Coordinates of C-alpha atoms in Angstrom, one line a residue:
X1 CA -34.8 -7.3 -24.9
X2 CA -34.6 -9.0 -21.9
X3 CA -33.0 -12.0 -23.5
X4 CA -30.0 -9.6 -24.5
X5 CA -29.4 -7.9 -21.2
X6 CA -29.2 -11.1 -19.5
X7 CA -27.5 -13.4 -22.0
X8 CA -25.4 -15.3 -20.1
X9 CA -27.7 -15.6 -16.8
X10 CA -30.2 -18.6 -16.4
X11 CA -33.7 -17.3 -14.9
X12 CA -37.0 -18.9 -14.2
X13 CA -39.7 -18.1 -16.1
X14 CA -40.9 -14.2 -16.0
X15 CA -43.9 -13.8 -14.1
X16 CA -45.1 -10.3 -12.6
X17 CA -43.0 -10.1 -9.4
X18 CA -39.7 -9.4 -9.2
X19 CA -39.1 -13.1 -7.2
X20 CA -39.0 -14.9 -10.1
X21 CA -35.5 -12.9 -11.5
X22 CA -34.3 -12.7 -7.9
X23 CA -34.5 -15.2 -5.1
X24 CA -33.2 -14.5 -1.6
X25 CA -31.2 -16.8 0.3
X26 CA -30.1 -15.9 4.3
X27 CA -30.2 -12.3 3.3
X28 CA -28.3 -12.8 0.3
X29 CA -29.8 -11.8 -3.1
X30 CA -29.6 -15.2 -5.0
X31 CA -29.1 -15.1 -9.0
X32 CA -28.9 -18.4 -10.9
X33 CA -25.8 -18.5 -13.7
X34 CA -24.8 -21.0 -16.3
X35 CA -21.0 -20.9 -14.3
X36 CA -19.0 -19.3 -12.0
X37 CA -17.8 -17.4 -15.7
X38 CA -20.8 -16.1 -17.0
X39 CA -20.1 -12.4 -17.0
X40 CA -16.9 -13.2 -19.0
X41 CA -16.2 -14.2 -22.6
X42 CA -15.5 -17.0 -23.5
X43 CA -13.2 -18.4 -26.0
X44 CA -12.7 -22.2 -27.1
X45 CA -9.0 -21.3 -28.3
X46 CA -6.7 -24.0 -26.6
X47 CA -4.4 -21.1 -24.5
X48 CA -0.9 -20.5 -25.5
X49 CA 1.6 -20.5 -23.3
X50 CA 3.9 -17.9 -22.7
X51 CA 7.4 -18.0 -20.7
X52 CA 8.5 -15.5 -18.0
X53 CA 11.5 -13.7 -17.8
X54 CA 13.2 -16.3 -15.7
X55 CA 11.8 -19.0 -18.3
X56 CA 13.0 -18.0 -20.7
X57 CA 16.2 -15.9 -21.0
X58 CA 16.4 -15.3 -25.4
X59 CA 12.6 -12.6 -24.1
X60 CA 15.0 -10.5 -22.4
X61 CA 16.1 -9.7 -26.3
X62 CA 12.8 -9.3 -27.4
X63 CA 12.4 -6.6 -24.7
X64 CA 15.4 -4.3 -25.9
X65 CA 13.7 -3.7 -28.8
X66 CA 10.0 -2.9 -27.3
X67 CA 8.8 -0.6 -24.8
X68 CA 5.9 -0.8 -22.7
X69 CA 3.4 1.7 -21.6
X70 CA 2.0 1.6 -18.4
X71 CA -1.2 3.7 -16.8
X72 CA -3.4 2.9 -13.6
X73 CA -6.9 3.2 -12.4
X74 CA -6.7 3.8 -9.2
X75 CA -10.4 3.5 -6.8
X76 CA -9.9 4.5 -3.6
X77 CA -12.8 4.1 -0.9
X78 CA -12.9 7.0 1.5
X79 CA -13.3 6.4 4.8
X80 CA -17.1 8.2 5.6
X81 CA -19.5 7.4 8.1
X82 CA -22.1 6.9 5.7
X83 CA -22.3 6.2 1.7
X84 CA -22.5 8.3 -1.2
X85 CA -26.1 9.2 -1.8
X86 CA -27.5 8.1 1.2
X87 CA -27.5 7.6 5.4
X88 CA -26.7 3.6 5.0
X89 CA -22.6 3.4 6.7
X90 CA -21.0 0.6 5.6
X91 CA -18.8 -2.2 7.6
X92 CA -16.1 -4.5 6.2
X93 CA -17.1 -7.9 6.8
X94 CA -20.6 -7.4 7.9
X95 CA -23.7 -9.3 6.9
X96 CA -24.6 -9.7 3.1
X97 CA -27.5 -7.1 2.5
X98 CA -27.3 -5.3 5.8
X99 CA -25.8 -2.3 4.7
X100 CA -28.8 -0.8 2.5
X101 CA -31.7 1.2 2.1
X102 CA -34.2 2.2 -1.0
X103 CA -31.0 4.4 -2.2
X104 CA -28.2 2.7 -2.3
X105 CA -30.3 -0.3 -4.2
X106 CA -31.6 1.8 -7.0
X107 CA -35.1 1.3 -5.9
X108 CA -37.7 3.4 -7.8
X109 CA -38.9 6.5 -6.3
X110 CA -35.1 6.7 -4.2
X111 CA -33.2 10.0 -4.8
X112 CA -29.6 10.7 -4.1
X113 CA -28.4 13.2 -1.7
X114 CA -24.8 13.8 -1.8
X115 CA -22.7 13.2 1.0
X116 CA -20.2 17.0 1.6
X117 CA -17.5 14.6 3.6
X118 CA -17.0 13.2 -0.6
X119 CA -16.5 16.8 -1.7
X120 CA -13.7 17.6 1.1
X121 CA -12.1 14.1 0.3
X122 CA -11.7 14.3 -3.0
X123 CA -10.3 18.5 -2.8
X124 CA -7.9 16.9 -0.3
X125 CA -6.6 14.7 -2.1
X126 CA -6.6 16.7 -5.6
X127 CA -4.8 19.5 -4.0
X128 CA -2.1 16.7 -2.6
X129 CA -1.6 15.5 -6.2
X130 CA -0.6 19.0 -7.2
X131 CA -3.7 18.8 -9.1
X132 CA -6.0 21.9 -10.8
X133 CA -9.7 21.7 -9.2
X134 CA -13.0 22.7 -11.0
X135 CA -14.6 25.1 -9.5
X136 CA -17.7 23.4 -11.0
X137 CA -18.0 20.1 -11.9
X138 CA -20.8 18.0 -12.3
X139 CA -22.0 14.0 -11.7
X140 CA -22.7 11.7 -14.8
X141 CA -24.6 8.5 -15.3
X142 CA -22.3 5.5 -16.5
X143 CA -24.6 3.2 -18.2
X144 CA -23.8 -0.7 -18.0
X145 CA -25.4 -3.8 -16.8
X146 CA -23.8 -5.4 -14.1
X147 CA -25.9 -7.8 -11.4
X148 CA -24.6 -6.5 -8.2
X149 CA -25.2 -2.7 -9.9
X150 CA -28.8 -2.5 -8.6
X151 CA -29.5 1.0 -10.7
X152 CA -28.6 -0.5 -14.1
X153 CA -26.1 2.7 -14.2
X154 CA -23.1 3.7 -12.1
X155 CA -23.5 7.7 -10.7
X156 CA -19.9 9.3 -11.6
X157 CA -18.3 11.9 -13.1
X158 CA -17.3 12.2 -17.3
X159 CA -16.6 15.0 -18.8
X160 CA -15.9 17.6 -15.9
X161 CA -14.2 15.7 -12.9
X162 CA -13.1 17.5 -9.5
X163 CA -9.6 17.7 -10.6
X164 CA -7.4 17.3 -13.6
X165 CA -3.7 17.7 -14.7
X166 CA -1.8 16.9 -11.5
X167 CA 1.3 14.9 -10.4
X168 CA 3.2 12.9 -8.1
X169 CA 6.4 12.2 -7.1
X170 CA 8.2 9.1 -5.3
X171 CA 11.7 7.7 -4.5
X172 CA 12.1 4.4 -5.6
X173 CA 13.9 1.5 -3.2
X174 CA 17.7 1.3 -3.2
X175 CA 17.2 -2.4 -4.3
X176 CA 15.1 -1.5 -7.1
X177 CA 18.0 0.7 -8.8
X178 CA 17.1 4.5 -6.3
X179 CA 16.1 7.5 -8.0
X180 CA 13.1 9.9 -7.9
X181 CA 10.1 9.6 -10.8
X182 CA 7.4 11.6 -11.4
X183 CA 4.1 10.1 -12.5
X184 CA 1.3 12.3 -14.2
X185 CA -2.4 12.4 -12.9
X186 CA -5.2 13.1 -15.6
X187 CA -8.2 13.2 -13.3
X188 CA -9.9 12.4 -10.0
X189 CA -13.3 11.8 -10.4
X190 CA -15.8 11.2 -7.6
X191 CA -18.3 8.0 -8.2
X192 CA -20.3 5.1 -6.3
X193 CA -19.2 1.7 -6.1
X194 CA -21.4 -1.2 -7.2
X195 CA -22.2 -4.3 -5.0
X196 CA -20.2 -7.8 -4.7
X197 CA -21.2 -11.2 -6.1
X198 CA -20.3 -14.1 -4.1
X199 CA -20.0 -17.0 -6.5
X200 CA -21.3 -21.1 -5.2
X201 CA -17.9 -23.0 -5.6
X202 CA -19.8 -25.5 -7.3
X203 CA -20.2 -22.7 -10.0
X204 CA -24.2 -23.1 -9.8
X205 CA -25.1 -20.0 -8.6
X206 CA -24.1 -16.5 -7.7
X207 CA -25.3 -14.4 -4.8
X208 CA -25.2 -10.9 -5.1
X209 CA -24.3 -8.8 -2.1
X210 CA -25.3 -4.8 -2.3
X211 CA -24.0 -3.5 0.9
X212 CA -20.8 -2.5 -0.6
X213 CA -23.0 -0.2 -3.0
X214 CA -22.8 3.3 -3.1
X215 CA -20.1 3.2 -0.8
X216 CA -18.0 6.7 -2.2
X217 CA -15.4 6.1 -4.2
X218 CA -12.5 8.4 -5.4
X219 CA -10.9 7.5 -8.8
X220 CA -7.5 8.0 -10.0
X221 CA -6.3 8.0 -13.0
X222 CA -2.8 8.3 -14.0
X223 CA -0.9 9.5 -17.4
X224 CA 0.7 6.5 -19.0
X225 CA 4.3 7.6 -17.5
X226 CA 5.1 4.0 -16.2
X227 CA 7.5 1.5 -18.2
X228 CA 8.0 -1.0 -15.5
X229 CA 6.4 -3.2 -13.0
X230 CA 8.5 -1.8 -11.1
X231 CA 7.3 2.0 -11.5
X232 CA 3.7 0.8 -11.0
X233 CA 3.7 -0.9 -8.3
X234 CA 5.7 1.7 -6.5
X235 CA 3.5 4.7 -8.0
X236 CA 0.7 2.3 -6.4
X237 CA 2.5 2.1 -3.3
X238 CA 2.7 5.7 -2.9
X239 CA -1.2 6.1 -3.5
X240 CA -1.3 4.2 -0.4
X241 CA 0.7 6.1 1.6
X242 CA -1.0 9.3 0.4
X243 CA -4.4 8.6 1.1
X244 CA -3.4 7.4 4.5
X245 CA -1.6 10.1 5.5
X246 CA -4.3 12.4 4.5
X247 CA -7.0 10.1 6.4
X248 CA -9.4 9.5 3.3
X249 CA -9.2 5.9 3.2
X250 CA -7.3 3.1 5.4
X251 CA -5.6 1.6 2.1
X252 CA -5.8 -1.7 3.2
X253 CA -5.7 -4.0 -0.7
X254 CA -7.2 -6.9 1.0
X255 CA -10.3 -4.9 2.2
X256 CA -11.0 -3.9 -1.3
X257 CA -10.5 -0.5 0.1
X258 CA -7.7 0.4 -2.6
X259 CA -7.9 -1.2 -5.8
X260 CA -5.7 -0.9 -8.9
X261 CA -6.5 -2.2 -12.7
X262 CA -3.8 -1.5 -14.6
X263 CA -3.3 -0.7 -18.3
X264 CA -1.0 -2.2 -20.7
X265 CA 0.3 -1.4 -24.2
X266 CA 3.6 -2.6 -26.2
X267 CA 5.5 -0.3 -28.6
X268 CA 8.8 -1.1 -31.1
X269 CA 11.0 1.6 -29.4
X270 CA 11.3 4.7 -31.6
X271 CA 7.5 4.8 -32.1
X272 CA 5.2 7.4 -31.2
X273 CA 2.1 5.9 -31.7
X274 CA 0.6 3.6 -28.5
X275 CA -0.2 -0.2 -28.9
X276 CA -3.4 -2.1 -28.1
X277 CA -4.3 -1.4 -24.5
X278 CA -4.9 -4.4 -22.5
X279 CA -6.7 -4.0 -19.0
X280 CA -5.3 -6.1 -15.8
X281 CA -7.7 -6.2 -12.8
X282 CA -7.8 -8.6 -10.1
X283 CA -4.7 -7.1 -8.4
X284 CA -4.7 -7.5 -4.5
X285 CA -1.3 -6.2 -3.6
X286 CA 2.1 -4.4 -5.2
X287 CA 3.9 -7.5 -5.8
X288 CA 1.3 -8.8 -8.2
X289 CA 1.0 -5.4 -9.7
X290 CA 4.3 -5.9 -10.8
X291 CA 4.4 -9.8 -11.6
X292 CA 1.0 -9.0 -13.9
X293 CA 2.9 -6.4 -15.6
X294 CA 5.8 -8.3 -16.0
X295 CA 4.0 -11.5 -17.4
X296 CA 1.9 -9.4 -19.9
X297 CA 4.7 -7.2 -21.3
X298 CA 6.2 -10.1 -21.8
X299 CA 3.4 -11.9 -23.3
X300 CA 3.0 -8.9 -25.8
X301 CA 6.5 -8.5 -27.3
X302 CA 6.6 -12.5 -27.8
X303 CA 2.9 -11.9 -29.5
X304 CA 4.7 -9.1 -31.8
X305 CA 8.3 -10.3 -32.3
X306 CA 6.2 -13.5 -33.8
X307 CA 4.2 -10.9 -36.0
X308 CA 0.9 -11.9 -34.4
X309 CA 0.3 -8.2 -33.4
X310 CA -3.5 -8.8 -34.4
X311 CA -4.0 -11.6 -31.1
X312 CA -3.6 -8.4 -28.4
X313 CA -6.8 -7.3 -28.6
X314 CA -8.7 -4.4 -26.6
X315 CA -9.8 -6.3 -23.5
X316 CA -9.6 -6.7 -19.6
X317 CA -7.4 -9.7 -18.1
X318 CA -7.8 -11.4 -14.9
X319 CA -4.3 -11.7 -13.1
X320 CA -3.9 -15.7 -11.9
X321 CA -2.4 -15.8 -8.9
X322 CA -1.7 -19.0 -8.8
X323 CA -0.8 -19.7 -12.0
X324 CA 1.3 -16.5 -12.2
X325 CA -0.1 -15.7 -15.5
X326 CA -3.4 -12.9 -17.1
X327 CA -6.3 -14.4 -18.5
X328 CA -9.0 -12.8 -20.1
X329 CA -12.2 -12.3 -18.3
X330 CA -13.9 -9.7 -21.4
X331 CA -13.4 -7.5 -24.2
X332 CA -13.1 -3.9 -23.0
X333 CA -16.1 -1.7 -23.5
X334 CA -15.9 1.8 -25.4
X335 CA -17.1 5.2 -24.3
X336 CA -20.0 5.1 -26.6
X337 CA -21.2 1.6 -24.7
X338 CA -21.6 3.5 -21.7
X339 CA -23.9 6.2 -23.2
X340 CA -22.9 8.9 -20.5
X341 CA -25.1 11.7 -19.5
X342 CA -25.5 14.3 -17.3
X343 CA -27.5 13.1 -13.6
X344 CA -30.5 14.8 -13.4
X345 CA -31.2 14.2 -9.7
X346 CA -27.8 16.0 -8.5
X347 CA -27.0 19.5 -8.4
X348 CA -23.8 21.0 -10.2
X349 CA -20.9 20.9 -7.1
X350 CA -19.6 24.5 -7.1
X351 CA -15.9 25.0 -4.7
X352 CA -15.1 28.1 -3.5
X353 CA -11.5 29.5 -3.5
X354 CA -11.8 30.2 0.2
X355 CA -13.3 26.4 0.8
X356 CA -9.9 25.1 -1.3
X357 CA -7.6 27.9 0.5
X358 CA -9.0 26.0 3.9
X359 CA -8.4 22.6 3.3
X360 CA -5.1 23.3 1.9
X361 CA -4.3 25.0 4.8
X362 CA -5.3 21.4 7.0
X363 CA -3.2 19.2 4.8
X364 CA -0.8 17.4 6.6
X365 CA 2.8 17.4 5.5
X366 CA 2.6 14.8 2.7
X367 CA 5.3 11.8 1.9
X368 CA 7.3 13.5 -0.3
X369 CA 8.2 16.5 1.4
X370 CA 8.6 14.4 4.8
X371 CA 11.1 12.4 2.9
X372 CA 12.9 15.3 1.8
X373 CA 13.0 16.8 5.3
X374 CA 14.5 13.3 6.6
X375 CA 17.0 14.1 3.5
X376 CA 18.3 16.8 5.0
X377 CA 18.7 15.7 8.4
X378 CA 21.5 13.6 6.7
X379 CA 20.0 10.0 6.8
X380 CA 20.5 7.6 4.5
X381 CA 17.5 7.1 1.8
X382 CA 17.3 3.0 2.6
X383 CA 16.5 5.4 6.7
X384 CA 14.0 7.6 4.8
X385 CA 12.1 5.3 2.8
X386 CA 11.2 2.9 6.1
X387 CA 10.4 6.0 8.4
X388 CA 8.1 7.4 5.8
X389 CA 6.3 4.7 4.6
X390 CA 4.2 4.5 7.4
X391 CA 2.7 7.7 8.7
X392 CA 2.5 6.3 12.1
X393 CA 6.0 5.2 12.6
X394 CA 7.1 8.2 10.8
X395 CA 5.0 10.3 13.8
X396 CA 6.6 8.4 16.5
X397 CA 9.6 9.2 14.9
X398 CA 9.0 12.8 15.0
X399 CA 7.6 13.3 18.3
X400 CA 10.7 11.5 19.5
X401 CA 13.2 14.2 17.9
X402 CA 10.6 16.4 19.3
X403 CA 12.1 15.5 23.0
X404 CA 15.8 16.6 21.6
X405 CA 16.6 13.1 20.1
X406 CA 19.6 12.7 17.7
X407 CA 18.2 11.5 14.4
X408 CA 20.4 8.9 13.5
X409 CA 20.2 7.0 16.6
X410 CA 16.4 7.3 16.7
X411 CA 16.5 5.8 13.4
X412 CA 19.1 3.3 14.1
X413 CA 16.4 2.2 17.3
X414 CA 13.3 1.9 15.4
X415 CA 14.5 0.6 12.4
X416 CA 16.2 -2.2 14.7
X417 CA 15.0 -3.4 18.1
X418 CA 11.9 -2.1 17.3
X419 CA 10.6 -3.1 14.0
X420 CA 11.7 -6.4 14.9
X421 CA 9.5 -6.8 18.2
X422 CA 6.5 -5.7 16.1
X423 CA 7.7 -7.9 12.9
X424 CA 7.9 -10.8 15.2
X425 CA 4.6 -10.0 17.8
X426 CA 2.5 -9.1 14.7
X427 CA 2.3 -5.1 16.3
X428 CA 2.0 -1.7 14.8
X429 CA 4.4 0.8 16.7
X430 CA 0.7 2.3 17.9
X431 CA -0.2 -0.8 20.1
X432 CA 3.4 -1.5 21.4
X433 CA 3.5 0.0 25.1
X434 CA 6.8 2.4 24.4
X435 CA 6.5 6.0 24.1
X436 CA 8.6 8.3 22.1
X437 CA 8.9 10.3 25.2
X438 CA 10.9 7.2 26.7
X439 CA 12.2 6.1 23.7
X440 CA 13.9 9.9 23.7
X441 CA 15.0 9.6 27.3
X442 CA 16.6 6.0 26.8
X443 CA 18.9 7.7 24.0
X444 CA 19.5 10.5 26.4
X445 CA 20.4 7.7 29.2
X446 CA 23.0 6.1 26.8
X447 CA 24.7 9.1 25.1
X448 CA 25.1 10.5 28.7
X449 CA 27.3 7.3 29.9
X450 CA 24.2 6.7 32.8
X451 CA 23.8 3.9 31.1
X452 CA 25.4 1.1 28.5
X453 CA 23.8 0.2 25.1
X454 CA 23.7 -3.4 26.5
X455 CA 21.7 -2.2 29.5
X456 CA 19.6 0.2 27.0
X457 CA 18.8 -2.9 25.0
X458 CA 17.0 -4.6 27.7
X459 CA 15.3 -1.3 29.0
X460 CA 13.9 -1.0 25.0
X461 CA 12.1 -4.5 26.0
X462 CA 10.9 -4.1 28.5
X463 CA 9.5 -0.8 28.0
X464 CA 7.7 -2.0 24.5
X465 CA 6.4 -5.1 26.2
X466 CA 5.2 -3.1 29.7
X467 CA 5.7 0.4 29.6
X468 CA 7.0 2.2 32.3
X469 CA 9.8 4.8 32.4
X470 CA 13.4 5.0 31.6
X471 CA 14.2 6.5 35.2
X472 CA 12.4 4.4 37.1
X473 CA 13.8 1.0 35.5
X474 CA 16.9 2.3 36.2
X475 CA 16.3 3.1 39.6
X476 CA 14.4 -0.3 40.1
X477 CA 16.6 -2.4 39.0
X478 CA 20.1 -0.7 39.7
X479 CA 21.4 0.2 36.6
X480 CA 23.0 3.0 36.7
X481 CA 26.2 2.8 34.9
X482 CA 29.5 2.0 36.4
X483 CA 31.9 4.4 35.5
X484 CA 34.5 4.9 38.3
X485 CA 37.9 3.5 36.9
X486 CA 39.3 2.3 40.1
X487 CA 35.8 -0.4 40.4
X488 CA 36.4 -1.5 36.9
X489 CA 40.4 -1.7 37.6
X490 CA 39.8 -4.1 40.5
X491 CA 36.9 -6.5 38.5
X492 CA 39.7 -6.4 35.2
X493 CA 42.1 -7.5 37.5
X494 CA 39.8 -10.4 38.9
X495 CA 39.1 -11.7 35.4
X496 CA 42.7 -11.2 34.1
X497 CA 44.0 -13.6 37.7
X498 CA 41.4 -15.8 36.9
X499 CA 42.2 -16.6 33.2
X500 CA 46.3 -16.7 33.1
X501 CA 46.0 -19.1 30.2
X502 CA 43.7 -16.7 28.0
X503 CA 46.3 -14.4 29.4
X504 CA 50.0 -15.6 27.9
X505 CA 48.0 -16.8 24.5
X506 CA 46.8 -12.5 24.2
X507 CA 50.4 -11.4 24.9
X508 CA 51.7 -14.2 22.4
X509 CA 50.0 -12.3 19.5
X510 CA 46.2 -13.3 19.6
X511 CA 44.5 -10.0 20.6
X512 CA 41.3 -11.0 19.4
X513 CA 41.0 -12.2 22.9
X514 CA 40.5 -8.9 24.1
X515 CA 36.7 -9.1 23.4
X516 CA 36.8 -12.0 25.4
X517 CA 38.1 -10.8 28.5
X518 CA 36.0 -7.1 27.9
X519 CA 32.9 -10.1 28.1
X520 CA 34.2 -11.6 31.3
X521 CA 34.6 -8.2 33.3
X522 CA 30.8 -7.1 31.7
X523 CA 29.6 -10.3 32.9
X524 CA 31.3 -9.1 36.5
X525 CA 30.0 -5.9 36.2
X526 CA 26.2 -6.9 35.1
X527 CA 26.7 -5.0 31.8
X528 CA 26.7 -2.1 34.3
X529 CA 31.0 -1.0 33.0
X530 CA 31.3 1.6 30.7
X531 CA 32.7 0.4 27.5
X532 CA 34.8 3.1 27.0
X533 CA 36.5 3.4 30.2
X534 CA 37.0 -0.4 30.7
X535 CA 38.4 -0.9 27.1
X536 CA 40.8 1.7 27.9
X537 CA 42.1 0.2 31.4
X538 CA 42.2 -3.4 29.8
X539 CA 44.6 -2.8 26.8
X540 CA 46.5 -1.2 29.6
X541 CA 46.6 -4.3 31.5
X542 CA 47.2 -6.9 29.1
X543 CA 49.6 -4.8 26.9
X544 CA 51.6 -3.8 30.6
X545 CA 53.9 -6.8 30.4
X546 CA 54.1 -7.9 27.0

């Protein structure tokens, strides 16, 4: 028996202690494998090769004639103090094997307690993905061997998840064609994540690191509504944005604290019946959800337009990065291999209406309807998309109407300057030193006439890179806009005596000079003239004797 649960992985020979399965190495739990590949199948088929869309232009044929059908797993890790089952917390980055107790390694004797913060995440996030929650619902054991899953079995949820039957909706980017979709949700299920094995580059050995298990985990998993790359990726990319709006998880891909396998099937168009399902994981952001999905769809219709439909088999991939291209890394297992059953050490999780009623009533306003309230303020969706994708800008944003703001300009500020400072410093809008408070008053300053956009401009820079106040940089520094005509008539008629050339060659038909000569008297003036009133006297002026 023990020769078939560890086929694949090279061990000393058994003795009575555990040691001689397990060695440990500067706190890491050391496992000795054949190759860095030992958990996956293998195959001695020489690869084929398969062009891309941009390879090859005849596949764009192909792909008239088939659809593709498109779900995603979803695992989100919620942001708790502490794990699942038990008081260990858990820190990204932190030292291998730190993180653990008797629990959280499936040590025997160690019971589960569950963690209530789990519960209120996963309501939250059912009731944002208009979902219907069980008022009872239950934990399951998911039975499969896996090294860095200490217990032999994964505690989740089967039959009777939290919630079931939901939805969500998203805009997708002007670029990518516009348009709203809406994406089914079958089910968010709470579970445990396993460990992480860190693999010798020399492919000798692999050390198995169990602080990331039993870390909580919330699953998501949609209806196969997606046809695109596109879709996906986007439908991923609002996940994101939900969960960190909420505040269950920080979404960050690279962490591991968001990750999305994806699940791929190609039809003739016309037919009702799905095609083999194909699994994708290994995908650490939205632009290689979509490259993976592009690459496989396209690796499926060539597959079936050659009538070699029986080489897609039922299995998970491995997207390539670097080779921009899926590999297989196992055949998929079925429900049956996972011989589900109900946990015995956990207690049935019963929700009360008035429980739900409270948390909905907590739930900040969501994506969707904050991009349809920016709707209806009358910006433009390329405006909408960028305020809302990130729920901190989008706050500054608010707070900054808040003060009396016009919307548009707001906009028009933090999409510009603004974003661009942080772009180029490396800075979310929550470590730059400007305030929406000031950010208000400076658009205040300007629509006023106390001061020029030009002037404004420098203000924003200063203000994001030190602080201070709109008032008082305009007081310090003299700003204060000049708007008396008979001061800007005398600098206008400086700069006008002082290029006679530039002069005759306006009045002789090229009037493009005029921004020229608006430059020179700005130049006088500091940037302190008001554009308005000084455009107005200098057409005057040059047009006078023409």
């Amino acid at each position: 028996m023990a020769s078939l649960l560890f086929r694949g992985l090279q061990f000393r020979p058994l003795c009575i202690y555990p040691s001689s399965l397990w060695t440990r190495k500067v706190g890491v739990l050391c496992c000795a494998s054949n190759s860095l590949q030992t958990q996956n199948v293998t195959t001695h088929e020489k690869p084929k090769k398969f062009a891309t869309r941009n390879q090859d232009k005849t596949l764009d044929q192909f792909l008239k004639n088939y659809e593709a059908i498109i779900g995603i797993e979803t695992h989100v890790q919620l942001s708790t103090l502490t794990k699942a089952f038990c008081g260990c917390g858990y820190n990204y980055g932190s030292e291998p094997n730190t993180d653990i107790c008797p629990v959280c390694m499936g040590l025997p004797g160690a019971l589960p307690v569950l963690n209530s913060k789990i519960i209120e995440c996963a309501v939250k996030l059912g009731l944002a993905l208009n979902c219907k929650l069980s008022l009872n619902s239950k934990f399951d054991r998911k039975q499969y061997f896996y090294p860095d899953l200490p217990k032999g079995y994964q505690i989740s949820q089967f039959d009777v998840p939290i919630a079931t039957s939901g939805y969500i909706d998203l805009d997708l980017p002007v670029e990518f064609g516009g348009g709203h979709r809406r994406f089914g949700i079958t089910r968010v299920h709470m579970e445990e994540d396993a460990g992480k094995l860190l693999h010798a580059q020399d492919g000798s050995h692999s050390q198995v690191d169990l602080n990331r298990a039993g870390v909580p985990l919330l699953e998501i998993v949609s209806e196969p509504d997606m046809r695109t790359g596109i879709e996906a990726a986007e439908y991923g990319a609002e996940l994101q944005r939900l969960v960190r709006y909420l505040g269950v998880c920080n979404g960050n891909m690279q962490e591991g604290s968001l990750r999305c396998d994806v699940n791929i099937s190609v039809r003739p168009k016309g037919q009702d019946e799905f095609g083999t399902k194909v699994e994708i994981k290994n995908l650490n952001s939205f632009s290689a959800i979509g490259r993976a999905i592009d690459y496989e769809i396209t690796r499926q219709v060539q597959l079936l337009s050659q009538g070699l439909a029986n080489q897609i088999v039922q299995e998970t991939r491995l997207w390539d990065d670097g080779a921009q291209k899926t590999v297989t890394m196992r055949k998929k297992e079925g429900l049956s291999d996972y011989r589900y059953f109900p946990e015995p050490d956990l207690p049935e999780v019963t929700l009360t209406k008035d429980y739900i009623d409270s948390i909905r009533d907590s739930l900040p306003e969501l994506p969707e309807l904050k991009r349809r309230r920016y709707e209806q303020m009358g910006l433009s969706m390329q405006d909408v998309l960028f305020l809302a994708n990130d729920v901190n800008i989008a706050e500054f944003f608010d707070a900054t109407l808040s003060k009396g703001a016009d919307a548009k300009l707001a906009a028009n500020w933090i999409m510009g300057d603004i974003a661009a400072y942080m772009k180029n410093e490396k800075l979310s809008i929550t470590e730059i030193k400007l305030t929406s408070d000031e950010l208000a008053e400076l658009i205040s300053s300007i629509k006023s006439g106390t001061i020029s956009g030009k002037i404004g401009k420098e203000i924003l820079f200063e203000l994001i890179a030190k602080g201070g106040t709109v008032k008082g940089l305009i007081k310090e520094k003299n700003l204060v806009q000049i708007t008396d005509s008979a001061e800007i008539e005398k600098m206008i008629d400086k700069v006008l005596a002082e290029n006679p050339k530039q002069v005759e060659q306006y009045r002789g038909g090229k009037t493009k000079l005029q921004g020229f000569f608006a430059g020179q008297v700005m130049k006088e003036s500091k940037g302190k003239a008001n554009p308005g009133i000084l455009n107005k006297i200098l057409l005057q002026k040059l047009n006078a004797n023409s």
